[in-house]
PDB file of C-alpha atoms in Angstrom:
ATOM      1  CA  ASN J   1      -0.037   0.034  -0.021  1.00  0.00           C
ATOM      2  CA  ASN J   2       1.052   3.460  -0.673  1.00  0.00           C
ATOM      3  CA  VAL J   3       3.616   2.520  -3.362  1.00  0.00           C
ATOM      4  CA  SER J   4       4.779   4.543  -6.368  1.00  0.00           C
ATOM      5  CA  PHE J   5       5.059   3.001  -9.754  1.00  0.00           C
ATOM      6  CA  THR J   6       5.248   6.592 -11.317  1.00  0.00           C
ATOM      7  CA  ASN J   7       6.999   6.267 -14.752  1.00  0.00           C
ATOM      8  CA  SER J   8       7.544   2.504 -14.514  1.00  0.00           C
ATOM      9  CA  ASP J   9       7.449  -0.043 -17.413  1.00  0.00           C
ATOM     10  CA  MET J  10       4.755  -2.497 -16.226  1.00  0.00           C
ATOM     11  CA  ARG J  11       3.637  -3.747 -19.662  1.00  0.00           C
ATOM     12  CA  ASN J  12       2.091  -7.139 -19.771  1.00  0.00           C
ATOM     13  CA  ILE J  13       2.383  -7.564 -15.914  1.00  0.00           C
ATOM     14  CA  ASN J  14      -0.406  -9.775 -14.120  1.00  0.00           C
ATOM     15  CA  LEU J  15      -1.642  -7.894 -11.066  1.00  0.00           C
ATOM     16  CA  SER J  16      -4.551 -10.277 -10.627  1.00  0.00           C
ATOM     17  CA  ASN J  17      -6.019 -10.397  -7.045  1.00  0.00           C
ATOM     18  CA  ILE J  18      -3.594  -7.500  -5.972  1.00  0.00           C
ATOM     19  CA  GLN J  19      -4.726  -5.314  -3.095  1.00  0.00           C
ATOM     20  CA  CYS J  20      -3.074  -1.826  -3.569  1.00  0.00           C
ATOM     21  CA  SER J  21      -4.431   1.272  -1.766  1.00  0.00           C
ATOM     22  CA  TYR J  22      -3.264   4.823  -2.464  1.00  0.00           C
ATOM     23  CA  CYS J  23      -0.719   3.533  -5.116  1.00  0.00           C
ATOM     24  CA  ASN J  24       0.513   5.852  -7.917  1.00  0.00           C
ATOM     25  CA  PHE J  25       0.784   4.519 -11.378  1.00  0.00           C
ATOM     26  CA  MET J  26       1.006   7.965 -12.830  1.00  0.00           C
ATOM     27  CA  ASN J  27       2.715   7.947 -16.336  1.00  0.00           C
ATOM     28  CA  ALA J  28       3.356   4.260 -16.166  1.00  0.00           C
ATOM     29  CA  GLN J  29       3.508   1.974 -19.216  1.00  0.00           C
ATOM     30  CA  LEU J  30       0.619  -0.361 -18.590  1.00  0.00           C
ATOM     31  CA  GLU J  31      -0.274  -1.792 -21.809  1.00  0.00           C
ATOM     32  CA  GLY J  32      -1.360  -5.353 -21.481  1.00  0.00           C
ATOM     33  CA  ILE J  33      -1.609  -5.338 -17.740  1.00  0.00           C
ATOM     34  CA  ILE J  34      -4.023  -7.625 -16.193  1.00  0.00           C
ATOM     35  CA  LEU J  35      -6.047  -6.335 -13.288  1.00  0.00           C
ATOM     36  CA  LYS J  36      -8.562  -9.142 -12.768  1.00  0.00           C
ATOM     37  CA  ASN J  37     -10.022  -9.037  -9.253  1.00  0.00           C
ATOM     38  CA  ALA J  38      -7.669  -6.359  -8.200  1.00  0.00           C
ATOM     39  CA  SER J  39      -8.508  -3.974  -5.406  1.00  0.00           C
ATOM     40  CA  LEU J  40      -7.034  -0.444  -6.235  1.00  0.00           C
ATOM     41  CA  ARG J  41      -8.582   1.880  -3.932  1.00  0.00           C
ATOM     42  CA  TYR J  42      -7.658   5.560  -3.964  1.00  0.00           C
ATOM     43  CA  SER J  43      -4.825   4.809  -6.609  1.00  0.00           C
ATOM     44  CA  ASN J  44      -3.740   7.143  -9.413  1.00  0.00           C
ATOM     45  CA  PHE J  45      -3.734   6.177 -13.066  1.00  0.00           C
ATOM     46  CA  LEU J  46      -3.502   9.752 -14.404  1.00  0.00           C
ATOM     47  CA  HIS J  47      -1.974   9.921 -17.933  1.00  0.00           C
ATOM     48  CA  THR J  48      -1.659   5.946 -18.368  1.00  0.00           C
ATOM     49  CA  ARG J  49      -3.028   4.087 -21.364  1.00  0.00           C
ATOM     50  CA  LEU J  50      -5.472   1.782 -19.738  1.00  0.00           C
ATOM     51  CA  ASN J  51      -8.844   1.080 -21.194  1.00  0.00           C
ATOM     52  CA  LYS J  52     -12.310   0.447 -19.766  1.00  0.00           C
ATOM     53  CA  ILE J  53     -12.160  -3.361 -20.211  1.00  0.00           C
ATOM     54  CA  GLN J  54      -9.034  -3.525 -18.174  1.00  0.00           C
ATOM     55  CA  PHE J  55     -10.484  -1.424 -15.379  1.00  0.00           C
ATOM     56  CA  ASP J  56     -13.704  -3.604 -15.487  1.00  0.00           C
ATOM     57  CA  GLU J  57     -11.655  -6.728 -14.422  1.00  0.00           C
ATOM     58  CA  ALA J  58     -10.980  -4.836 -11.204  1.00  0.00           C
ATOM     59  CA  ILE J  59     -13.206  -5.445  -8.257  1.00  0.00           C
ATOM     60  CA  ASP J  60     -12.904  -2.192  -6.358  1.00  0.00           C
ATOM     61  CA  LEU J  61     -11.697   1.178  -7.676  1.00  0.00           C
ATOM     62  CA  THR J  62     -13.172   3.443  -5.199  1.00  0.00           C
ATOM     63  CA  GLY J  63     -11.458   6.779  -5.179  1.00  0.00           C
ATOM     64  CA  THR J  64      -9.261   5.871  -7.930  1.00  0.00           C
ATOM     65  CA  THR J  65      -8.238   8.609 -10.357  1.00  0.00           C
ATOM     66  CA  LEU J  66      -8.848   7.070 -14.079  1.00  0.00           C
ATOM     67  CA  PRO J  67      -6.292   8.097 -16.858  1.00  0.00           C
ATOM     68  CA  ASN J  68      -8.577  10.988 -17.990  1.00  0.00           C
ATOM     69  CA  GLY J  69      -8.807  12.482 -14.531  1.00  0.00           C
ATOM     70  CA  THR J  70     -12.137  11.237 -13.597  1.00  0.00           C
ATOM     71  CA  VAL J  71     -12.338   9.913  -9.926  1.00  0.00           C
ATOM     72  CA  VAL J  72     -14.384   6.736  -9.249  1.00  0.00           C
ATOM     73  CA  PRO J  73     -16.974   7.455  -6.441  1.00  0.00           C
TER      74      PRO J  73
END
């Protein structure tokens, strides 16, 4: 929890079932990342290239900032 992955290359990494709160993925390369059943509460994905399908695999995005700046309620 509370880990920074800012500017990291995390392409094609499997983060299934991860529990990560307040994590920062800003500007990280996340193409092909797997988020199945991931809990990513209050994390930051601003300026990443994730799509809706990838986020739909996650189970909890409460308070998370999406790539376009939208915050999940």
